[in-house]
Short mmCIF file of C-alpha atoms in Angstrom, two decimals:
data_model
loop_
_atom_site.label_atom_id
_atom_site.label_comp_id
_atom_site.label_asym_id
_atom_site.label_seq_id
_atom_site.Cartn_x
_atom_site.Cartn_y
_atom_site.Cartn_z
CA GLY A 1 120.41 98.90 21.29
CA ALA A 2 119.52 96.04 18.96
CA GLY A 3 120.55 93.32 20.71
CA VAL A 4 122.40 92.39 23.94
CA SER A 5 125.24 94.22 25.26
CA GLN A 6 127.75 93.34 27.79
CA SER A 7 130.52 95.33 29.50
CA PRO A 8 133.28 95.35 30.06
CA SER A 9 134.31 92.87 27.55
CA ASN A 10 137.39 91.94 29.41
CA LYS A 11 138.42 92.20 32.57
CA VAL A 12 141.77 91.22 34.65
CA THR A 13 141.56 91.17 38.27
CA GLU A 14 143.60 89.90 40.77
CA LYS A 15 142.89 86.66 42.91
CA GLY A 16 140.94 88.24 45.78
CA LYS A 17 139.11 91.00 44.65
CA ASP A 18 135.32 91.50 43.40
CA VAL A 19 134.62 92.17 40.26
CA GLU A 20 131.21 93.26 38.69
CA LEU A 21 129.75 92.00 35.24
CA ARG A 22 127.32 94.08 33.59
CA CYS A 23 124.33 92.90 30.91
CA ASP A 24 121.90 95.14 28.91
CA PRO A 25 119.28 93.19 27.52
CA ILE A 26 117.11 93.36 24.27
CA SER A 27 114.47 96.05 25.32
CA GLY A 28 111.44 94.36 26.24
CA HIS A 29 112.82 90.95 27.05
CA THR A 30 111.40 89.75 30.62
CA ALA A 31 113.84 86.49 30.89
CA LEU A 32 117.31 87.37 31.42
CA TYR A 33 119.74 84.46 31.68
CA TRP A 34 123.67 84.06 33.21
CA TYR A 35 125.93 81.60 31.40
CA ARG A 36 129.65 81.01 32.23
CA GLN A 37 132.25 79.20 29.33
CA ARG A 38 135.32 77.92 30.78
CA LEU A 39 138.15 77.20 27.91
CA GLY A 40 137.17 74.24 26.03
CA GLN A 41 133.90 73.58 27.72
CA GLY A 42 130.39 74.14 26.85
CA LEU A 43 128.11 76.74 28.78
CA GLU A 44 127.20 76.21 32.15
CA PHE A 45 124.22 77.95 33.09
CA LEU A 46 124.15 80.17 36.45
CA ILE A 47 121.14 82.13 37.46
CA TYR A 48 118.00 83.06 35.18
CA PHE A 49 115.78 86.00 35.70
CA GLN A 50 112.11 86.15 34.83
CA GLY A 51 109.91 89.69 34.98
CA ASN A 52 109.66 90.14 39.08
CA SER A 53 109.68 86.82 40.02
CA ALA A 54 112.58 85.25 42.66
CA PRO A 55 115.30 84.37 40.47
CA ASP A 56 116.75 80.65 39.61
CA LYS A 57 119.99 80.28 41.34
CA SER A 58 120.50 76.82 40.97
CA GLY A 59 123.50 76.99 38.87
CA LEU A 60 125.54 79.37 40.88
CA PRO A 61 128.89 77.82 41.59
CA SER A 62 129.31 79.44 45.00
CA ASP A 63 128.16 82.07 47.46
CA ARG A 64 130.78 84.29 46.08
CA PHE A 65 128.78 84.72 42.79
CA SER A 66 125.49 86.58 42.85
CA ALA A 67 123.22 88.32 40.78
CA GLU A 68 120.75 91.30 40.66
CA ARG A 69 118.22 92.53 37.95
CA THR A 70 115.99 95.90 38.42
CA GLY A 71 112.59 95.03 36.87
CA GLU A 72 112.95 94.06 33.31
CA SER A 73 116.19 96.05 32.71
CA VAL A 74 120.26 95.57 33.34
CA SER A 75 121.51 93.07 35.24
CA THR A 76 125.09 92.70 37.44
CA LEU A 77 126.79 89.55 37.87
CA THR A 78 129.04 90.07 41.08
CA ILE A 79 131.70 87.60 41.91
CA GLN A 80 133.43 88.21 45.41
CA ARG A 81 136.98 86.82 46.26
CA THR A 82 138.00 85.92 42.72
CA GLN A 83 139.63 82.97 42.53
CA GLN A 84 141.94 81.87 39.77
CA GLU A 85 139.16 79.19 38.58
CA ASP A 86 136.53 81.77 37.86
CA SER A 87 138.56 82.71 34.80
CA ALA A 88 135.90 82.29 31.78
CA VAL A 89 134.08 84.21 29.45
CA TYR A 90 130.77 85.11 30.83
CA LEU A 91 127.86 85.21 28.69
CA CYS A 92 124.32 87.02 29.27
CA ALA A 93 121.50 86.14 27.23
CA SER A 94 117.75 87.43 26.98
CA SER A 95 114.22 86.23 25.67
CA ARG A 96 110.71 87.94 25.35
CA ARG A 97 109.63 85.55 27.76
CA ALA A 98 110.80 82.11 29.26
CA GLY A 99 110.67 79.38 26.31
CA HIS A 100 111.19 81.78 23.46
CA GLU A 101 114.36 82.27 21.67
CA GLN A 102 117.61 83.22 23.91
CA PHE A 103 119.73 86.24 22.24
CA PHE A 104 123.34 86.01 23.41
CA GLY A 105 125.45 89.01 24.01
CA PRO A 106 129.12 88.95 23.34
CA GLY A 107 130.14 88.06 26.54
CA THR A 108 132.79 89.61 29.53
CA ARG A 109 136.21 87.61 29.10
CA LEU A 110 137.28 87.38 32.95
CA THR A 111 141.34 86.67 33.59
CA VAL A 112 141.89 86.36 37.58
CA LEU A 113 145.63 86.38 37.72
CA ALA B 1 117.69 65.89 34.28
CA GLN B 2 118.65 67.39 30.77
CA SER B 3 121.95 66.96 29.09
CA VAL B 4 123.46 66.99 25.95
CA THR B 5 126.35 64.73 24.39
CA GLN B 6 128.55 66.20 21.17
CA LEU B 7 130.34 63.48 19.81
CA GLY B 8 133.94 64.86 18.27
CA SER B 9 135.43 67.72 19.85
CA HIS B 10 137.20 68.78 16.53
CA VAL B 11 135.73 67.76 12.96
CA SER B 12 137.18 68.81 9.39
CA VAL B 13 135.46 68.34 6.38
CA SER B 14 137.04 69.82 2.82
CA GLU B 15 135.04 72.64 1.01
CA GLY B 16 132.55 71.36 -0.48
CA ALA B 17 132.22 68.14 1.53
CA LEU B 18 129.04 67.03 3.64
CA VAL B 19 129.35 68.51 7.24
CA LEU B 20 127.92 66.41 9.79
CA LEU B 21 128.12 67.17 13.36
CA ARG B 22 127.00 64.88 16.26
CA CYS B 23 124.39 65.63 19.04
CA ASN B 24 122.49 63.04 21.65
CA TYR B 25 120.32 64.47 24.52
CA SER B 26 119.00 62.89 27.41
CA SER B 27 115.61 64.13 28.91
CA SER B 28 113.05 63.36 31.45
CA VAL B 29 110.24 65.15 29.74
CA PRO B 30 109.69 66.02 25.73
CA PRO B 31 112.30 68.66 25.18
CA TYR B 32 113.51 71.70 23.00
CA LEU B 33 116.38 71.19 21.11
CA PHE B 34 119.12 73.97 19.43
CA TRP B 35 121.99 74.41 17.60
CA TYR B 36 123.95 77.59 18.17
CA VAL B 37 126.97 78.89 16.16
CA GLN B 38 130.13 80.73 17.47
CA TYR B 39 132.42 82.40 15.17
CA PRO B 40 135.60 83.60 16.24
CA ASN B 41 135.31 86.21 18.59
CA GLN B 42 131.47 86.78 18.53
CA GLY B 43 128.44 85.84 20.51
CA LEU B 44 126.49 82.83 20.19
CA GLN B 45 124.10 82.61 17.19
CA LEU B 46 120.91 80.41 16.70
CA LEU B 47 121.34 78.33 13.93
CA LEU B 48 118.01 76.33 14.32
CA LYS B 49 115.40 75.15 16.79
CA TYR B 50 113.02 72.31 17.39
CA THR B 51 110.27 72.89 19.55
CA SER B 52 107.86 69.65 18.60
CA ALA B 53 106.76 70.44 15.23
CA ALA B 54 108.29 69.22 12.23
CA THR B 55 111.46 66.71 13.11
CA LEU B 56 113.29 67.94 10.39
CA VAL B 57 114.23 71.26 11.12
CA LYS B 58 115.83 73.96 8.75
CA GLY B 59 117.73 77.00 9.79
CA ILE B 60 120.22 79.58 8.88
CA ASN B 61 123.17 79.23 6.32
CA GLY B 62 122.06 75.87 4.84
CA PHE B 63 122.01 73.91 7.94
CA GLU B 64 119.36 71.64 8.71
CA ALA B 65 118.59 69.06 11.83
CA GLU B 66 116.59 66.00 12.39
CA PHE B 67 114.88 65.17 15.73
CA LYS B 68 114.73 61.36 16.05
CA LYS B 69 113.34 60.30 19.19
CA SER B 70 113.98 56.93 19.13
CA GLU B 71 117.76 57.69 18.97
CA THR B 72 117.76 60.49 21.38
CA SER B 73 119.54 62.49 18.66
CA PHE B 74 119.85 65.91 17.05
CA HIS B 75 122.40 66.08 14.44
CA LEU B 76 123.47 69.14 12.67
CA THR B 77 124.06 68.59 8.63
CA LYS B 78 124.75 70.68 5.58
CA PRO B 79 125.10 69.00 2.50
CA SER B 80 128.29 71.35 1.22
CA ALA B 81 130.56 73.12 3.34
CA HIS B 82 131.92 76.40 3.04
CA MET B 83 135.04 78.14 4.63
CA SER B 84 132.84 80.29 6.04
CA ASP B 85 131.14 77.85 8.30
CA ALA B 86 134.38 77.24 10.55
CA ALA B 87 133.20 77.94 13.83
CA GLU B 88 132.47 76.51 16.64
CA TYR B 89 128.70 74.47 17.03
CA PHE B 90 126.71 73.89 20.11
CA CYS B 91 123.86 71.62 20.81
CA ALA B 92 121.47 72.69 23.87
CA VAL B 93 118.55 71.61 25.09
CA SER B 94 115.48 72.93 27.42
CA LEU B 95 112.70 71.79 29.31
CA GLN B 96 109.51 72.28 27.09
CA THR B 97 108.13 74.16 30.01
CA GLY B 98 109.70 76.48 33.01
CA ALA B 99 112.77 78.35 33.06
CA ASN B 100 113.88 77.17 29.92
CA ASN B 101 117.51 78.13 30.60
CA LEU B 102 119.72 75.86 28.42
CA PHE B 103 121.94 73.15 28.79
CA PHE B 104 124.77 72.97 26.37
CA GLY B 105 127.16 70.44 24.87
CA THR B 106 130.76 70.88 25.12
CA GLY B 107 130.68 71.98 22.07
CA THR B 108 132.46 71.18 18.59
CA ARG B 109 134.91 72.96 16.54
CA LEU B 110 134.52 72.98 12.46
CA THR B 111 137.36 73.13 10.55
CA VAL B 112 136.88 73.71 6.57
CA ILE B 113 139.91 72.74 4.75
CA PRO B 114 140.54 74.59 1.14
#
């Protein structure tokens, strides 16, 4: 596709369940970023992948959060044992490489009941 | 450390009036600076960016921003607001080297009054 895509667009889950969010970056983009946008707040950086290098996980809020990326393709963000405070829009972005413009997907709105 | 402060979570202007959205940054090294816009139910879209070239940066939809190092500011302006400019605007900063993950401000919601 022409842009970054994310699925699902909306996810409602019960507290304590695990969720998986998917991001398909723009083809050829080596850098991929995950951000979280809580209601009424700015975006928080979560994790960054660049090619086959070890990811920068410095933004992950707890060990319940993890992400994987296979090569330079799809990435999944996993949240284990979800809590109500995890409710947010999770945004994925990709760029040709680090330092270039980031293109954002439409986000996944996660609601934890 | 890098951070961004956006003054005013909500700004209202009349159609045709000047738009001024404020952004101040803090960075220990020379930064890259960005303005993103988020229209209702859409993803973030880059309006403009400063990458250490010209200090006055022109972006899409008639917006521009000026990098002022002495004031650590990167305010966004548009001479004449249009109804279609109603959206949420985010200022962001990143390092000129390294991962370049973005540090975002909390956003300013712009309302345009007809």
